[in-house]
CSV table of C-alpha atoms in Angstrom, one decimal:
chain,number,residue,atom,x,y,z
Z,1,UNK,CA,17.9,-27.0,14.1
Z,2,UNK,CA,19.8,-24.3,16.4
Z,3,UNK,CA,17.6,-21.5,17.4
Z,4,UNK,CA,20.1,-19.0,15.1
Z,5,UNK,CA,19.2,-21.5,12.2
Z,6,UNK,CA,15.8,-21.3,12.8
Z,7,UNK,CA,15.2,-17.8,13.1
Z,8,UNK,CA,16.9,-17.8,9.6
Z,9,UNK,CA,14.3,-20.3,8.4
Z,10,UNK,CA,10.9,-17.8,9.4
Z,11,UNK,CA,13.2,-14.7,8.0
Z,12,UNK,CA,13.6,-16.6,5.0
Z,13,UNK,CA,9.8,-18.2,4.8
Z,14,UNK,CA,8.3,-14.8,6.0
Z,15,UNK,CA,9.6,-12.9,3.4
Z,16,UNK,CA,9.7,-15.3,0.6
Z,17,UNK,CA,5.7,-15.2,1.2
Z,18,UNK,CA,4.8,-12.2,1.6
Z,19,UNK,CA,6.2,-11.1,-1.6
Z,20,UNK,CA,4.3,-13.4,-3.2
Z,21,UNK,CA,1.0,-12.5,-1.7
Z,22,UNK,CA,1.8,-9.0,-2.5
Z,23,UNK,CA,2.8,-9.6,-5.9
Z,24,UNK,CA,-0.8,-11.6,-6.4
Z,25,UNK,CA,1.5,-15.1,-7.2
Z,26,UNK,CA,-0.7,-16.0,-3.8
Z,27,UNK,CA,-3.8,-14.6,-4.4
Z,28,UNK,CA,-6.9,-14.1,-2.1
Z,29,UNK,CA,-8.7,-17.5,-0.1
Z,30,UNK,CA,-5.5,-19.4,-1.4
Z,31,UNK,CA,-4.7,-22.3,0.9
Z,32,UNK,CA,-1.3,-22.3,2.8
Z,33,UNK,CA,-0.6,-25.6,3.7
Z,34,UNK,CA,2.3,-26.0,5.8
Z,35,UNK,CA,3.0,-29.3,5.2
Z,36,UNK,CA,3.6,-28.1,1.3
Z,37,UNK,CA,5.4,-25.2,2.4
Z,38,UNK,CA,7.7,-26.9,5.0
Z,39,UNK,CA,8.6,-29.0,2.1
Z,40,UNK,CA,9.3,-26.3,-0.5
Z,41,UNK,CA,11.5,-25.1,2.1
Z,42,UNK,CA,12.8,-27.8,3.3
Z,43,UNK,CA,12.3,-26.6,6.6
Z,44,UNK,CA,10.2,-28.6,9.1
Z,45,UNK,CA,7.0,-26.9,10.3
Z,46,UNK,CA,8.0,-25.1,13.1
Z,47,UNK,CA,9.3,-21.8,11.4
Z,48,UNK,CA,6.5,-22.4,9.1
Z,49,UNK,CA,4.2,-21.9,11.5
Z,50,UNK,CA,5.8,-19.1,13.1
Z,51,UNK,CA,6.2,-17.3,9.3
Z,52,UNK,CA,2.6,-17.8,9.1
Z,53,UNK,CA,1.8,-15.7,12.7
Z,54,UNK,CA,3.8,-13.1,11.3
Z,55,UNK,CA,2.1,-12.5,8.1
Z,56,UNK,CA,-1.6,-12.9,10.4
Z,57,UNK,CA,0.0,-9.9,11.9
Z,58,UNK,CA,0.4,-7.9,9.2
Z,59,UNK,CA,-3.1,-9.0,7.6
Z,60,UNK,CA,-1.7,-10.9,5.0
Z,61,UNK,CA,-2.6,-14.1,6.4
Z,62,UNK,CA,-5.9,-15.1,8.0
Z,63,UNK,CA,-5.6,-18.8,10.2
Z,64,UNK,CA,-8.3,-20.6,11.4
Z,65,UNK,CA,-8.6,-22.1,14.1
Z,66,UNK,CA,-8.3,-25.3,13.1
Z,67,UNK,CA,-4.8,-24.0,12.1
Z,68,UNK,CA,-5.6,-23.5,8.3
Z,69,UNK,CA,-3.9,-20.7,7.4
Z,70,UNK,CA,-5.5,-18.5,3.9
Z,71,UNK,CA,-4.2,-15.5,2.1
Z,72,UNK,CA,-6.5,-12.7,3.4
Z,73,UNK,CA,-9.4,-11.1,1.2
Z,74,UNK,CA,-8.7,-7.1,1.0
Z,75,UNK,CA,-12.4,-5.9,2.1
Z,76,UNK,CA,-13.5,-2.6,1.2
Z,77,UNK,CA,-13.6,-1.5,4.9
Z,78,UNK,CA,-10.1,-2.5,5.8
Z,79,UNK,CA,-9.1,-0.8,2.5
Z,80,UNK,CA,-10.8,2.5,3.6
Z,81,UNK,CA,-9.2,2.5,6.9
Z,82,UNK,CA,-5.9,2.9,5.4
Z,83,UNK,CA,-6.4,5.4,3.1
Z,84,UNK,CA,-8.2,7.1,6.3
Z,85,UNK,CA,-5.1,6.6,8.0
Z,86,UNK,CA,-3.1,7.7,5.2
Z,87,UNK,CA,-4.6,11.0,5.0
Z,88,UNK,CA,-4.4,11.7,8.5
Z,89,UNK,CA,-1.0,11.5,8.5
Z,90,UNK,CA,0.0,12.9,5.2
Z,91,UNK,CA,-1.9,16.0,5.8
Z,92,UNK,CA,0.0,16.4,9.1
Z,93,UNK,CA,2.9,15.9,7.0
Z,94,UNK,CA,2.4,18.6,4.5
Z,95,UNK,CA,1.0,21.1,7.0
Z,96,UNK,CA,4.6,20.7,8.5
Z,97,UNK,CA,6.3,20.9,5.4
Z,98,UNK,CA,5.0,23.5,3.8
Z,99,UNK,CA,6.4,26.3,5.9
Z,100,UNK,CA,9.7,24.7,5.0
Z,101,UNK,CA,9.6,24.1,1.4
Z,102,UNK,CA,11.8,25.7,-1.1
Z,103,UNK,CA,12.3,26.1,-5.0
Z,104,UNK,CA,13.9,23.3,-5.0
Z,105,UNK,CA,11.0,21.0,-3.8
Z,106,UNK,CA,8.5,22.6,-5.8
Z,107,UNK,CA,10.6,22.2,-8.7
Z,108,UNK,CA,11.1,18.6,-7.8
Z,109,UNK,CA,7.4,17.9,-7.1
Z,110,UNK,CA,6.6,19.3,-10.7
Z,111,UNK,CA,9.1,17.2,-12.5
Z,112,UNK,CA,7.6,13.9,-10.9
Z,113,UNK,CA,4.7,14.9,-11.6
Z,114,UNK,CA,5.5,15.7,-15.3
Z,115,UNK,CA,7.4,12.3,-14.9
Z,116,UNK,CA,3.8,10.7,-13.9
Z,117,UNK,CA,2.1,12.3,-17.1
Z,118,UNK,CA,4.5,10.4,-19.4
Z,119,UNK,CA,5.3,7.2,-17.8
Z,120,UNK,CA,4.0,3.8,-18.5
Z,121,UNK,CA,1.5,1.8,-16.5
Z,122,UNK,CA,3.6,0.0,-14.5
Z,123,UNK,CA,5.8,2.7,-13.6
Z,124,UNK,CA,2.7,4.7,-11.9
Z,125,UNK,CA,2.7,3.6,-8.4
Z,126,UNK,CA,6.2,4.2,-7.5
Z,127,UNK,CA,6.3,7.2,-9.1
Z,128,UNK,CA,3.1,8.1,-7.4
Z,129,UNK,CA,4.9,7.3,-4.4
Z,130,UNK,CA,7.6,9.3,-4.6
Z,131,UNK,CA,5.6,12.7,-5.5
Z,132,UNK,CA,3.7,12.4,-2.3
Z,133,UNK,CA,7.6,11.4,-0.4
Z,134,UNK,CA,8.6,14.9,-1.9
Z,135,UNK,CA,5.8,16.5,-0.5
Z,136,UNK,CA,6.6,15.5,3.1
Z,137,UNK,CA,10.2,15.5,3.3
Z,138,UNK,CA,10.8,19.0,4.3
Z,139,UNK,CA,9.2,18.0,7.5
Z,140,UNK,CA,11.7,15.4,8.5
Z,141,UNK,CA,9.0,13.3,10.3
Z,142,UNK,CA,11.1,10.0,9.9
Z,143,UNK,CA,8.5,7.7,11.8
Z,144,UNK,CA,5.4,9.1,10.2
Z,145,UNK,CA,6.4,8.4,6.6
Z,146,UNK,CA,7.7,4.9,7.5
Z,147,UNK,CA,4.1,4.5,8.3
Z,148,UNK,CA,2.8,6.1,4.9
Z,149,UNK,CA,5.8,3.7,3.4
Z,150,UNK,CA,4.6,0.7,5.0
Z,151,UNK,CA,1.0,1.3,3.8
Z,152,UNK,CA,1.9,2.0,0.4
Z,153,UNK,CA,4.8,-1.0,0.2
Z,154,UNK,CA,2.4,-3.7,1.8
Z,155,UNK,CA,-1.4,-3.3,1.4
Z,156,UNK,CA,-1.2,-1.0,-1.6
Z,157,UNK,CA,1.4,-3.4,-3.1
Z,158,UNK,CA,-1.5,-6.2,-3.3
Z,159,UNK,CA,-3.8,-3.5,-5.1
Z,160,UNK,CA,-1.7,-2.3,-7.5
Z,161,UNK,CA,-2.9,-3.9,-10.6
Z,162,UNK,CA,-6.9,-3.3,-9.2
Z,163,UNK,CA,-5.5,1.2,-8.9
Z,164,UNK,CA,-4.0,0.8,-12.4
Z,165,UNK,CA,-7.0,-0.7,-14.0
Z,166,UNK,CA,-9.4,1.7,-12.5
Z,167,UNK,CA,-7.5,4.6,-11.4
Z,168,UNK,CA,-8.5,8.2,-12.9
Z,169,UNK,CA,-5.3,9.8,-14.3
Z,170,UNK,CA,-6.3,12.9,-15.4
Z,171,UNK,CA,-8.0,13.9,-12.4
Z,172,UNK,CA,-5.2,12.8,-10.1
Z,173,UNK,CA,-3.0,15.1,-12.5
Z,174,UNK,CA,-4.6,17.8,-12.2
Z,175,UNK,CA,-4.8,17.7,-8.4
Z,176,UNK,CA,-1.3,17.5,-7.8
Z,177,UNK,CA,-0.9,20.1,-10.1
Z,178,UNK,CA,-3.0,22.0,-7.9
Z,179,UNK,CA,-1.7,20.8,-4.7
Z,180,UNK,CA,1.8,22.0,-6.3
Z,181,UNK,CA,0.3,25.3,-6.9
Z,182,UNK,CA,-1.3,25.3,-3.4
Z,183,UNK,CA,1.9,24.7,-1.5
Z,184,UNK,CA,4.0,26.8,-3.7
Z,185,UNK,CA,1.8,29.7,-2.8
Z,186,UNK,CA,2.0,28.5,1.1
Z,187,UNK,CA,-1.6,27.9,1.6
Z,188,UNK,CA,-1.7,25.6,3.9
Z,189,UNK,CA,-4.9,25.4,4.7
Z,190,UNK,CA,-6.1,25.6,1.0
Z,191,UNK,CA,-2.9,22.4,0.4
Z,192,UNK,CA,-4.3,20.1,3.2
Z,193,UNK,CA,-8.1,20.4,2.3
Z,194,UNK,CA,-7.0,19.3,-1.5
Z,195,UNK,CA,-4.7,16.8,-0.2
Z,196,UNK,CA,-7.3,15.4,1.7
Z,197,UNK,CA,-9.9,15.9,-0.9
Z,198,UNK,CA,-7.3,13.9,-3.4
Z,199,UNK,CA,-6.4,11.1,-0.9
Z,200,UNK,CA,-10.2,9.9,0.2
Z,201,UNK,CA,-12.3,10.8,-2.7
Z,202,UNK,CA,-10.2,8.6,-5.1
Z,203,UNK,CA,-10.4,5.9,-1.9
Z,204,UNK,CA,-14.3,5.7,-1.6
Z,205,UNK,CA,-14.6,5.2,-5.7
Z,206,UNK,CA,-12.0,2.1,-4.9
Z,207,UNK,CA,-13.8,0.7,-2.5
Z,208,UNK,CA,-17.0,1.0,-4.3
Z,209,UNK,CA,-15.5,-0.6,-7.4
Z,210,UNK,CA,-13.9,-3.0,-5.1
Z,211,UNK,CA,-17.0,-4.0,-3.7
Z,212,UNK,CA,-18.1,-4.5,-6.8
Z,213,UNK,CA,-15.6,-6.8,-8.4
Z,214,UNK,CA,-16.2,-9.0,-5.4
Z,215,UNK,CA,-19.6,-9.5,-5.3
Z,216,UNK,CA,-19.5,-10.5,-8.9
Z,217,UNK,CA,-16.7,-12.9,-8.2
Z,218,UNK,CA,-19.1,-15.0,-5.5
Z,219,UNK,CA,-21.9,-14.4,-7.6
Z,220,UNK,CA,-19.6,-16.4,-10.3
Z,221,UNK,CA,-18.1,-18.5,-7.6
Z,222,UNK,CA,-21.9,-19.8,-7.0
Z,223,UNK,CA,-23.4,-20.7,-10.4
């Protein structure tokens, strides 16, 4: 295989994977055997391997080192530590945004947000997504909402049905409703603390419940 070819092959591999841990069609402590992948492929192991490093890079992947590779098991602590991250940026965001917003944003802002009131289950997370994006984009901080796009696209992405089973809706309503209000009125200071407020408090109830589903999955696991 010519190196072009084989940079094709982990492209290909890498990808084709991680959407299917993100999706949950991998789930957590699933085996990845790269014997059985190299053959779905029909690749030989080589790009396999190297696919596999990748996705240990991004957390998606945990290998051994015997060389097992496993899909990674989201822990409450590496879950926090995003959202920490999370805030910390998107607060900078708005505090940079606000000073520049106009009608214009704050009318879009309220019609996602009306959008989110209405819309079905599986329709909440982008949508979500995008109300925050709105938020920020007056700031025109390019490399800090690739960041908050990368966290939401690939760890939220494997949490997504775990937030829509648990999530609180009316309360997140209401607080963008108020961070609306907040920013429209420019108070910043007022804006970030409920931002922050929105962002981690909804974060540690996740983690908690998180916690909590796992501990009664190896509680299961064992009898």
């Amino acid at each position: 295989m010519s190196e072009n070819n084989k940079q094709k092959a982990v492209l290909s591999v890498t990808e084709d994977i991680r959407a299917k841990i993100l999706d949950g069609t991998y789930p957590e402590g699933m085996a990845l055997s790269q014997v059985d992948i190299a053959s779905t492929y029909q690749v030989s192991r080589t790009p396999v391997r190297e696919a596999l490093q990748i996705l240990a890079g991004e957390e998606l992947v945990e290998i051994r080192d015997t060389g097992r590779a496993t899909v990674t098991t989201i822990s409450p602590e590496s879950f926090l530590e995003k959202c920490e991250l999370r805030a910390l940026i998107e607060v900078k965001l708005l505090e940079l945004s606000i000073p520049l917003m106009g009608a214009e944003d704050i009318a879009k802002a309220r019609e996602l947000n009306e959008s989110l009131k209405k819309c079905a289950p599986e329709e909440w997370t982008p949508l979500n997504y995008l109300f925050h994006e709105i938020l920020y984009k007056p700031a025109n901080r390019p490399l800090m909402q690739n960041v908050i796009k990368d966290l939401h696209h690939r760890h939220y992405a494997r949490l997504k049905s775990f937030i829509l089973s648990h999530r609180n809706t009316p309360r997140s309503l209401r607080e963008h409703d108020e961070l609306i209000d907040r920013c429209e009125r420019q108070d910043i200071e007022g804006a970030c603390y409920a931002l922050e407020s929105h962002i981690m408090m909804s974060a540690y109830a996740l983690a908690e419940q998180l916690k909590s589903q796992q501990l009664k999955r190896r509680q299961t696991a064992s009898l």
